[in-house]
mmCIF file of C-alpha atoms and ligand atoms in Angstrom:
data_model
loop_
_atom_site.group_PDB
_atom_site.id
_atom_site.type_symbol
_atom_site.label_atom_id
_atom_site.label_comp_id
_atom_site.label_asym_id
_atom_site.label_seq_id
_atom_site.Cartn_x
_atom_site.Cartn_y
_atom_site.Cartn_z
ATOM 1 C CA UNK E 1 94.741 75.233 110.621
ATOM 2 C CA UNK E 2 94.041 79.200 110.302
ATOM 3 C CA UNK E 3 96.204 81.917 111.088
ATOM 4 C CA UNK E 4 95.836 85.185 111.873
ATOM 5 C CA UNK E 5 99.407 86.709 109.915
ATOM 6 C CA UNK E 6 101.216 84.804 106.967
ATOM 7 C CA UNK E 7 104.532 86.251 106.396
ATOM 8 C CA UNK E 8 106.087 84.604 103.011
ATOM 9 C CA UNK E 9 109.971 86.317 102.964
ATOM 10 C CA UNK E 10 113.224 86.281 104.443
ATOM 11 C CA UNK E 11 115.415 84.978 106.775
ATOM 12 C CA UNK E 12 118.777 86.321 107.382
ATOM 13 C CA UNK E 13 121.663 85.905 110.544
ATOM 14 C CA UNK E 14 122.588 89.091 111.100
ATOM 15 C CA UNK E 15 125.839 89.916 111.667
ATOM 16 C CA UNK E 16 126.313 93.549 113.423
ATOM 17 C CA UNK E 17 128.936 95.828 114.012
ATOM 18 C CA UNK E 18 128.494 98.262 116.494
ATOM 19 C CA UNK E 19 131.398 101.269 115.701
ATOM 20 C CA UNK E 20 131.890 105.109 115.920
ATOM 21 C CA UNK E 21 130.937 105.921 112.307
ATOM 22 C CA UNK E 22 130.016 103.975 109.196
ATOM 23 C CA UNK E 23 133.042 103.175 107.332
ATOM 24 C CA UNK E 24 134.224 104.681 103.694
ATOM 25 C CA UNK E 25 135.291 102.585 100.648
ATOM 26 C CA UNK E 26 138.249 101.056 101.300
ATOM 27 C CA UNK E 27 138.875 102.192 104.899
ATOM 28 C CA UNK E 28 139.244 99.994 108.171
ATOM 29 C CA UNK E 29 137.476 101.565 111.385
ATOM 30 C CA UNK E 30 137.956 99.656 114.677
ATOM 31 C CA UNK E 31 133.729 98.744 116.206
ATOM 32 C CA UNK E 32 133.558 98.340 119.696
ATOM 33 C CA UNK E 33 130.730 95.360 119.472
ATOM 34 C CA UNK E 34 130.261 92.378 117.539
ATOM 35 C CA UNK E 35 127.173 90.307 117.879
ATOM 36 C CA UNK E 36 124.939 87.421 115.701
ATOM 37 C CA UNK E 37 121.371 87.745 115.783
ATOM 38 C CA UNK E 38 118.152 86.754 114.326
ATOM 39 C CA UNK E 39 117.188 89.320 111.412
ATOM 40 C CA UNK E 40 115.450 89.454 107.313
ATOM 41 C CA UNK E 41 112.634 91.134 106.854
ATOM 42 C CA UNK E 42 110.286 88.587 106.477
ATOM 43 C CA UNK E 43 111.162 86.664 109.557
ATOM 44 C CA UNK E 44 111.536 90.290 112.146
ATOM 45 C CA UNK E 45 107.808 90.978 110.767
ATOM 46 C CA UNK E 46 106.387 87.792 111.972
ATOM 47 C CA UNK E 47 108.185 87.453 114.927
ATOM 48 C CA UNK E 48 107.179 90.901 115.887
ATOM 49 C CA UNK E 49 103.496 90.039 114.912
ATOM 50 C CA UNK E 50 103.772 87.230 117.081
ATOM 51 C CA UNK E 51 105.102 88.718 120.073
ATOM 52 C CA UNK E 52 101.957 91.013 120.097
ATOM 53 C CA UNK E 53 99.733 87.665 120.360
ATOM 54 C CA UNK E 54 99.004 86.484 116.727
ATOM 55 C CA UNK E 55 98.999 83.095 115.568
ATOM 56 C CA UNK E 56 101.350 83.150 112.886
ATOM 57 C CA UNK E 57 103.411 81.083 110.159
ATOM 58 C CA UNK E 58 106.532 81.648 107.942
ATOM 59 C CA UNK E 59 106.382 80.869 104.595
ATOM 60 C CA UNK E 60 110.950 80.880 103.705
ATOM 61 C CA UNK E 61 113.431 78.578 103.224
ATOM 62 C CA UNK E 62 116.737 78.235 105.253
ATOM 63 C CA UNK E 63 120.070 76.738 104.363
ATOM 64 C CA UNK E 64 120.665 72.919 105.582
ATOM 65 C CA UNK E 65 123.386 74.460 108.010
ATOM 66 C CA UNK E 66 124.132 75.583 111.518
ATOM 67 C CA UNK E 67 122.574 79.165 111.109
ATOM 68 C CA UNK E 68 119.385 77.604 109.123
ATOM 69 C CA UNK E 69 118.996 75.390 112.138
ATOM 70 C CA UNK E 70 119.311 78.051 114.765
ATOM 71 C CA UNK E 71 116.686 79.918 112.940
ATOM 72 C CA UNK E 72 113.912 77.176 112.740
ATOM 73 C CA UNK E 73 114.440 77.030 116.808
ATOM 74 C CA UNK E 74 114.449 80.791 116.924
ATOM 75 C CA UNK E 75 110.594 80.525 114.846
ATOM 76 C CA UNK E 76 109.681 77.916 117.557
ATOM 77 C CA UNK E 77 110.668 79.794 120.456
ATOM 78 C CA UNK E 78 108.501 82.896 119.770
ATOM 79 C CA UNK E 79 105.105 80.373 118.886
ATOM 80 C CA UNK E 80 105.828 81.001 115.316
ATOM 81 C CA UNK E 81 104.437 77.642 113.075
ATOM 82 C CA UNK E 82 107.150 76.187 110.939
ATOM 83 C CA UNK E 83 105.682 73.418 108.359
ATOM 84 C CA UNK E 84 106.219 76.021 105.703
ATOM 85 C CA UNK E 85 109.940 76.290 106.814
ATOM 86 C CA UNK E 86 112.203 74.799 103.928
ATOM 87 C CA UNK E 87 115.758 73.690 104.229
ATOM 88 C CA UNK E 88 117.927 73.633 101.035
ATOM 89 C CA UNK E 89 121.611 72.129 100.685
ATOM 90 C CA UNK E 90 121.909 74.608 97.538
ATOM 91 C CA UNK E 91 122.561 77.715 99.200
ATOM 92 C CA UNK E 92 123.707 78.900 102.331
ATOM 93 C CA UNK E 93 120.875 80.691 105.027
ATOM 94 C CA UNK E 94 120.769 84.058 104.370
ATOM 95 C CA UNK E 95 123.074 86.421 106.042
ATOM 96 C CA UNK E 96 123.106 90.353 106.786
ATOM 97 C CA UNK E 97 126.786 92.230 107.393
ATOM 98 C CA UNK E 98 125.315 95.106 109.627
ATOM 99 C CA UNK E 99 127.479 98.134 110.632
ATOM 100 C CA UNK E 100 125.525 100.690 113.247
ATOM 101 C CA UNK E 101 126.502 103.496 114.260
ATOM 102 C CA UNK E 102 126.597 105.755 117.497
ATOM 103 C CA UNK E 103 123.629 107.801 116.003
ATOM 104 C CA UNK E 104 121.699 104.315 115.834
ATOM 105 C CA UNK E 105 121.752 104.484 111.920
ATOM 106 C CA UNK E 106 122.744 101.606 109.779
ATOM 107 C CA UNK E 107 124.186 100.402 106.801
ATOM 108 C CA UNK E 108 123.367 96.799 105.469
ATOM 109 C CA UNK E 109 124.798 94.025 102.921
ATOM 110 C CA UNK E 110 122.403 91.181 102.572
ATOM 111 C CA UNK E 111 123.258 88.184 101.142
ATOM 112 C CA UNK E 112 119.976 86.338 100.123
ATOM 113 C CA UNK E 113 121.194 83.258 99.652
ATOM 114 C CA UNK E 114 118.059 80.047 100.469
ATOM 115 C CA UNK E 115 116.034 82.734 100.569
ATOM 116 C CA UNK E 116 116.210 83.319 96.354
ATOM 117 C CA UNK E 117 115.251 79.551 96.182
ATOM 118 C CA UNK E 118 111.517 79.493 97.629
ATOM 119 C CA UNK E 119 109.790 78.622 95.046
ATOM 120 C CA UNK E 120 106.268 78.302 93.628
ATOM 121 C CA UNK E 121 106.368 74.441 94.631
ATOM 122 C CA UNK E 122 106.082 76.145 98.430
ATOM 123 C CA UNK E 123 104.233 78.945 97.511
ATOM 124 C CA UNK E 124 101.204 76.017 96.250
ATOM 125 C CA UNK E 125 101.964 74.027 99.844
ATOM 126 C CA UNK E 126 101.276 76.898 101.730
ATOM 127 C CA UNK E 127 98.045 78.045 100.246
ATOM 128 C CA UNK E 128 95.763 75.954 102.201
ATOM 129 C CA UNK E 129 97.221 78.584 105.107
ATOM 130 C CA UNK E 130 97.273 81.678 102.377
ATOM 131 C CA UNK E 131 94.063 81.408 101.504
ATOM 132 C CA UNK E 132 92.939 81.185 105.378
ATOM 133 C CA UNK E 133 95.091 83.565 106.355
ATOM 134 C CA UNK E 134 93.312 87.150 107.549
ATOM 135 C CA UNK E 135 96.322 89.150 106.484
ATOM 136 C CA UNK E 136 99.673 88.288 104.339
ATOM 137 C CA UNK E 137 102.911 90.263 104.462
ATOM 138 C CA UNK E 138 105.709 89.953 101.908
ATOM 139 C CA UNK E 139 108.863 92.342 101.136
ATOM 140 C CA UNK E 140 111.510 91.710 98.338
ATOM 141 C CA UNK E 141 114.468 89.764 100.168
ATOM 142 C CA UNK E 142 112.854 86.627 98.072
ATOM 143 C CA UNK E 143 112.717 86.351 94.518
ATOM 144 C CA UNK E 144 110.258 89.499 93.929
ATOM 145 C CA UNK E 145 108.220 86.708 91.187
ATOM 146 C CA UNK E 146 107.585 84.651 94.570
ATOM 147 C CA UNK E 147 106.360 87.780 96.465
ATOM 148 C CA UNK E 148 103.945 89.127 93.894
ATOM 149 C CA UNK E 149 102.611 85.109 93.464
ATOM 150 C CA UNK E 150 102.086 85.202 97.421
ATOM 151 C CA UNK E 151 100.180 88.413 97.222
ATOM 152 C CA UNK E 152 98.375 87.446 94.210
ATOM 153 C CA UNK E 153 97.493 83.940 95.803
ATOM 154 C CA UNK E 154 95.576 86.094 98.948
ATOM 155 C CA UNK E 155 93.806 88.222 97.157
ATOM 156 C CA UNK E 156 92.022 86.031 94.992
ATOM 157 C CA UNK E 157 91.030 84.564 98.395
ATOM 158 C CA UNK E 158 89.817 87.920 100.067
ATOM 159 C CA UNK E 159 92.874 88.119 102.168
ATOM 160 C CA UNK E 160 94.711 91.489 103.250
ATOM 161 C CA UNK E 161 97.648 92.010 102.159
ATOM 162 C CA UNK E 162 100.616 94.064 103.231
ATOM 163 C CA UNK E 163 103.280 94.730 100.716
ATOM 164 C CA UNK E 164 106.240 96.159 102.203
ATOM 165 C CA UNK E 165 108.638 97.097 98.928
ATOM 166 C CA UNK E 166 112.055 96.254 101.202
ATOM 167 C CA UNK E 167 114.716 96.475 99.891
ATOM 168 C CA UNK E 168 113.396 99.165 96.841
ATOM 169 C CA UNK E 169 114.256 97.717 93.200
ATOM 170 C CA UNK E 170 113.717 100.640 90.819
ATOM 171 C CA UNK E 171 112.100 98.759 88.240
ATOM 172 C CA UNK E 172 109.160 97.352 90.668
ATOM 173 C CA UNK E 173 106.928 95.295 88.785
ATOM 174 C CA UNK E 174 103.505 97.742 88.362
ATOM 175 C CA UNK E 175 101.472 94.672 89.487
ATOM 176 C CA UNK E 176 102.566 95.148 92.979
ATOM 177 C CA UNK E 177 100.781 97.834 93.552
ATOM 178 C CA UNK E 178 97.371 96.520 92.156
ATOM 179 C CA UNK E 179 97.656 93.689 94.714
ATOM 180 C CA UNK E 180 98.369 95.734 97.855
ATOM 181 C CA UNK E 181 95.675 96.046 100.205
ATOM 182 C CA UNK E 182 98.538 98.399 102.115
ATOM 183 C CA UNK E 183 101.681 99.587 100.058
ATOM 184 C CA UNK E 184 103.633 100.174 103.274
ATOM 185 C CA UNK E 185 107.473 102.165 102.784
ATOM 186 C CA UNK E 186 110.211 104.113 104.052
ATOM 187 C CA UNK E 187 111.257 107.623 103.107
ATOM 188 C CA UNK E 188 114.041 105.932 100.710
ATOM 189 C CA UNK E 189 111.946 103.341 99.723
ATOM 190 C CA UNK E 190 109.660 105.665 98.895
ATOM 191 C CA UNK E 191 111.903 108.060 97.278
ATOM 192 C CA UNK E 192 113.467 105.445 94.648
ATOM 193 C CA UNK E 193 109.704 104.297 93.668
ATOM 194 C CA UNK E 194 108.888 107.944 92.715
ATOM 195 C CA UNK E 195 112.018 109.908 91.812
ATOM 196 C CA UNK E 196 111.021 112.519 94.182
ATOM 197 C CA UNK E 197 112.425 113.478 97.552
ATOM 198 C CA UNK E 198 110.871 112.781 100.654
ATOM 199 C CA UNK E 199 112.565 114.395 103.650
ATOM 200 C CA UNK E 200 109.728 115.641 104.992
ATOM 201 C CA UNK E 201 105.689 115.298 106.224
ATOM 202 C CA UNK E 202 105.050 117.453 102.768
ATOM 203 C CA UNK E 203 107.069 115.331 100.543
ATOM 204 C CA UNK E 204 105.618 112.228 102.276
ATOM 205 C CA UNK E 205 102.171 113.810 101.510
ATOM 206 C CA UNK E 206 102.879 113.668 97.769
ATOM 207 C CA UNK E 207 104.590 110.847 97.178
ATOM 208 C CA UNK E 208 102.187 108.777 98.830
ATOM 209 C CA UNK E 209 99.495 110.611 96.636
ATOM 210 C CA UNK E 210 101.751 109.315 93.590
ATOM 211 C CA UNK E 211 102.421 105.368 95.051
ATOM 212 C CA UNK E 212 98.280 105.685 95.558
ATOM 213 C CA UNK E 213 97.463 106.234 91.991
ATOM 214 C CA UNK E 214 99.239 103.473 90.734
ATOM 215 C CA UNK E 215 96.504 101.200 92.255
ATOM 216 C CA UNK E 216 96.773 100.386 95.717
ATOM 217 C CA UNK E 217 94.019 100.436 98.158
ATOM 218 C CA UNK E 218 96.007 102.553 100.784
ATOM 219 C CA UNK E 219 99.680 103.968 101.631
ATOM 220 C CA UNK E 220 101.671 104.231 104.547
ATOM 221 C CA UNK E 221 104.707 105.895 104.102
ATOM 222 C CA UNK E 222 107.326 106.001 107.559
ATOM 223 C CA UNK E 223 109.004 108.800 108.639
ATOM 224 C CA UNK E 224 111.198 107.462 111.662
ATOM 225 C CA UNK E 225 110.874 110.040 113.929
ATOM 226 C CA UNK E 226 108.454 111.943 112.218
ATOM 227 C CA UNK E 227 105.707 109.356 112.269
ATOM 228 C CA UNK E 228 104.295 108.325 109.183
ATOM 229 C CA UNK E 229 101.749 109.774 106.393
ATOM 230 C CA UNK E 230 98.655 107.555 106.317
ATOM 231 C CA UNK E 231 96.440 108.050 102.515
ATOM 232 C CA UNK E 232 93.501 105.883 101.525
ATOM 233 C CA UNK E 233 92.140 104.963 98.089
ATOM 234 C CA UNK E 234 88.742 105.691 99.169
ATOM 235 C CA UNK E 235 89.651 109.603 100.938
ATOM 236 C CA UNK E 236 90.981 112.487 99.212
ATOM 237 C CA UNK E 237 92.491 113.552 102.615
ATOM 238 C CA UNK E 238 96.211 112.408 103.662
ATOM 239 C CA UNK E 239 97.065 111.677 107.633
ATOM 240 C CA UNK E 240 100.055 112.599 109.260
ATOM 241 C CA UNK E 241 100.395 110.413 112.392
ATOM 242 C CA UNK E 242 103.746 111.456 114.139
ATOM 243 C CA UNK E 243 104.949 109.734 117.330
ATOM 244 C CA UNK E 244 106.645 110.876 120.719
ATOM 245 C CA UNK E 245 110.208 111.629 120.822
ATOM 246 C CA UNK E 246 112.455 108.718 122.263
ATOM 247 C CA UNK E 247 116.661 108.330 122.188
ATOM 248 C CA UNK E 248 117.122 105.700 118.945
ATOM 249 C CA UNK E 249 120.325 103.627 120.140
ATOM 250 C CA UNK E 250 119.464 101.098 116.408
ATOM 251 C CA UNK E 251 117.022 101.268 114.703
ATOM 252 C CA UNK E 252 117.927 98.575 112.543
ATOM 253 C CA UNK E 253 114.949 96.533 112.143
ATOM 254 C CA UNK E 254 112.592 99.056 113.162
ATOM 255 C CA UNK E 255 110.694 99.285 110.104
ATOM 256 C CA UNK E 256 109.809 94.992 110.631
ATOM 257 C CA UNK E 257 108.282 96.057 114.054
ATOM 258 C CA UNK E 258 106.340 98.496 112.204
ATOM 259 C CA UNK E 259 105.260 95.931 109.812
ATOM 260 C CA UNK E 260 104.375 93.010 112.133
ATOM 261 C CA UNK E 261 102.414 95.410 114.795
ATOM 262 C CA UNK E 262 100.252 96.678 111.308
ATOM 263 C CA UNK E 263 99.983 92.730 110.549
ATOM 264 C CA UNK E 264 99.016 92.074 113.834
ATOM 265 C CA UNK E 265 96.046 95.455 114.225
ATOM 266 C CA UNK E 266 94.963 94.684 110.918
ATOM 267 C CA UNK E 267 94.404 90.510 111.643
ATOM 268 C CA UNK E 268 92.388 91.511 115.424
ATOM 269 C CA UNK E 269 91.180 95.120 115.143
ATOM 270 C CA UNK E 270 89.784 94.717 111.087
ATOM 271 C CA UNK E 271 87.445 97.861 111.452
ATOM 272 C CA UNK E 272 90.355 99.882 113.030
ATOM 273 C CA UNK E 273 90.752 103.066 111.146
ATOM 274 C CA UNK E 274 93.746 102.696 109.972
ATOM 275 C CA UNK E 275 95.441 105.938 110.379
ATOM 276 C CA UNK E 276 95.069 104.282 114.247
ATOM 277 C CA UNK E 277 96.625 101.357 113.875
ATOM 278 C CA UNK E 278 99.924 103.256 112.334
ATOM 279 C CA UNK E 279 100.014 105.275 115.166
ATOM 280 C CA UNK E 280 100.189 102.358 117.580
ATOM 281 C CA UNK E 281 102.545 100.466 115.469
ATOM 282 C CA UNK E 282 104.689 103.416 115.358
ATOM 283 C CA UNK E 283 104.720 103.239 119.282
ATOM 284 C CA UNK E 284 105.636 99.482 118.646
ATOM 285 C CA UNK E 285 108.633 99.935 116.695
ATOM 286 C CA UNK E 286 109.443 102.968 118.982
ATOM 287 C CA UNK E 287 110.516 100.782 121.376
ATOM 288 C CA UNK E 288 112.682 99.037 119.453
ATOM 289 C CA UNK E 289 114.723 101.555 118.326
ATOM 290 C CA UNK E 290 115.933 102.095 122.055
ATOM 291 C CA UNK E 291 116.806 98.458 122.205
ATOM 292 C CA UNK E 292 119.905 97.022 120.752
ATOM 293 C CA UNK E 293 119.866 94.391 118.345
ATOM 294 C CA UNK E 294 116.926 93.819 115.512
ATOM 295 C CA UNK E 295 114.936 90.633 116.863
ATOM 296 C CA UNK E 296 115.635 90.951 120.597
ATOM 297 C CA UNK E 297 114.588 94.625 120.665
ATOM 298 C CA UNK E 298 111.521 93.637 119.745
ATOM 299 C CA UNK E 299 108.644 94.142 122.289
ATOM 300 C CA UNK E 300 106.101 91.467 123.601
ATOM 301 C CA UNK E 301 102.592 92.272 124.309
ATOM 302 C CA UNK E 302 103.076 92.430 127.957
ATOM 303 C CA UNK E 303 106.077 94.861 127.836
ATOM 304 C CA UNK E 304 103.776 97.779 126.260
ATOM 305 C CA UNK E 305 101.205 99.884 127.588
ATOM 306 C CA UNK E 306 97.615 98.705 127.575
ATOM 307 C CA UNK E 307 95.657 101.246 125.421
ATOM 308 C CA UNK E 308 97.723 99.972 122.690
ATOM 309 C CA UNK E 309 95.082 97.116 123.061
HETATM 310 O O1 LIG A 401 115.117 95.409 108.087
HETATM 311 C C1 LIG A 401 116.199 94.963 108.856
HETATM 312 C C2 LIG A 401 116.732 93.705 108.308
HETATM 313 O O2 LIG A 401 117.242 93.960 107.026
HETATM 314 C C3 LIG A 401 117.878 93.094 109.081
HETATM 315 O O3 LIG A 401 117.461 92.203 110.069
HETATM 316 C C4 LIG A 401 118.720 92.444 107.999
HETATM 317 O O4 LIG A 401 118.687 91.058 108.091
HETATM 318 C C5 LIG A 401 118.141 92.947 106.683
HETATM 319 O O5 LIG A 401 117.406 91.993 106.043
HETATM 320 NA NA1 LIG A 402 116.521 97.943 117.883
#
């Protein structure tokens, strides 16, 4: 069986907050909404892939336990294939402590949990569908071994790859980049890779210059509201791509739509320039920063305009 997107990551419940302000160390704020949802990074990319009409599969692993169970029916429910879906009685299914506030700005805890326990025993099941994969996605909300093994496994089958360095470790192993088709960040993300700032289109500019000369074949760096910088191995020339204005209510999770609509251009548009396919993923996640929630904000094909088709 072949898909189009391969995600090998996370899996986390996500467990949000929804108050004033984010609270200080070792102060109590009253929230005025709690609710559970579907989140990790791994997971929101391929669900978001999915919704815009790939055939996809989830390479993770789950706790044996009432949110791990939830989540394999929440895969099933948006078409996403689940062989590759492991359950372990050695660690509990991820979870996320989310606090978001009235600006639509976040702060996260993850605890990894299954998720640090995928393995290379289902990292060598799964390559019959990594190797027929047309493009694999992994962050670092696994064992960051696990995610450079998945990338390492499609490119010596002539895969594309997306590596999206979420959450940033400081002492990313240099590897990562060599095996990137697209190196794909944030502003912070890539701030801590550098050491530089980047605040700003201009800073963006040259710290994607920097991530590019460490070997990858292209850079996206996102900008939230100020679009993202697009820079190819191949060009000298770097591409701002900003995006329209829109009212963020949480934008948790918006970086994962991002991801999954760049999965999902790059696996059914393949000669797409791919300065264009940022800009329509950036309209993607758009909407789902005026959506509540991480998963549920997340558009389906049929709820976006059609000349992002
Ligand atoms: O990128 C957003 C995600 O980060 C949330 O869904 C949360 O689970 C954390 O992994
Ligand atoms: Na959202």
């Amino acid at each position: 069986e072949a898909f189009d997107v391969v995600v090998v990551g996370s899996c986390m419940t996500d467990l949000v907050s929804q108050a004033p302000r984010l609270p200080r160390a070792g102060e109590t704020i009253h929230g005025h909404k709690f609710f559970i949802g579907f989140g990790g990074k791994g997971a929101n990319q391929c669900i978001q892939a999915a919704r815009l009409g790939v055939k996809a599969a989830m390479v993770c692993k789950v706790g044996k336990d009432f949110f791990g169970d939830n989540y394999i029916q929440n895969f099933k429910d948006n078409g996403v294939h689940t062989d590759f879906v492991g359950q372990t009685s050695d660690a509990a299914t991820g979870a996320a402590s989310i606090t978001v506030n009235d600006a639509g700005e976040n702060a996260i805890v993850i605890v990894a949990g299954a998720n640090m326990l995928l393995g290379g025993e289902e990292l060598q099941k799964a390559l019959p569908a990594i190797s027929h994969a047309k493009v694999l996605v992994c962050q670092l909300e696994i064992s960051p071994q696990m995610s450079l093994q998945a990338l390492r496994m499609a490119r010596n089958n002539r895969v594309k790859t997306i590596f999206n360095p979420a959450p940033a470790i400081p002492d990313l192993d240099p590897d990562f980049y060599k095996v990137s088709d697209v190196f794909c960040c944030n502003e912070s993300e890539a701030e801590l890779l550098t050491g530089s700032s980047v605040t700003n289109v201009e800073e963006a500019h040259r710290a994607g210059q920097e991530l590019l000369k460490r070997g990858c074949g292209s850079v996206i760096i996102t900008l939230g509201p100020q679009g993202s910088v697009v820079l190819k191995a191949q060009e000298s020339t770097s591409k701002h791509m900003p995006v329209s204005a829109v009212t963020a209510v949480d934008t948790t999770g918006a970086g994962d739509s991002f991801i999954g609509a760049l999965a999902f251009y790059m696996a059914n548009y393949p000669t797409m320039p791919l300065e264009e396919m940022a800009r329509r993923a950036n309209q993607v996640a758009a909407v789902s920063v005026q959506v509540v929630g991480t998963q549920t904000s997340y558009p389906f094909r049929h709820n976006l305009p059609a000349e992002l088709f």
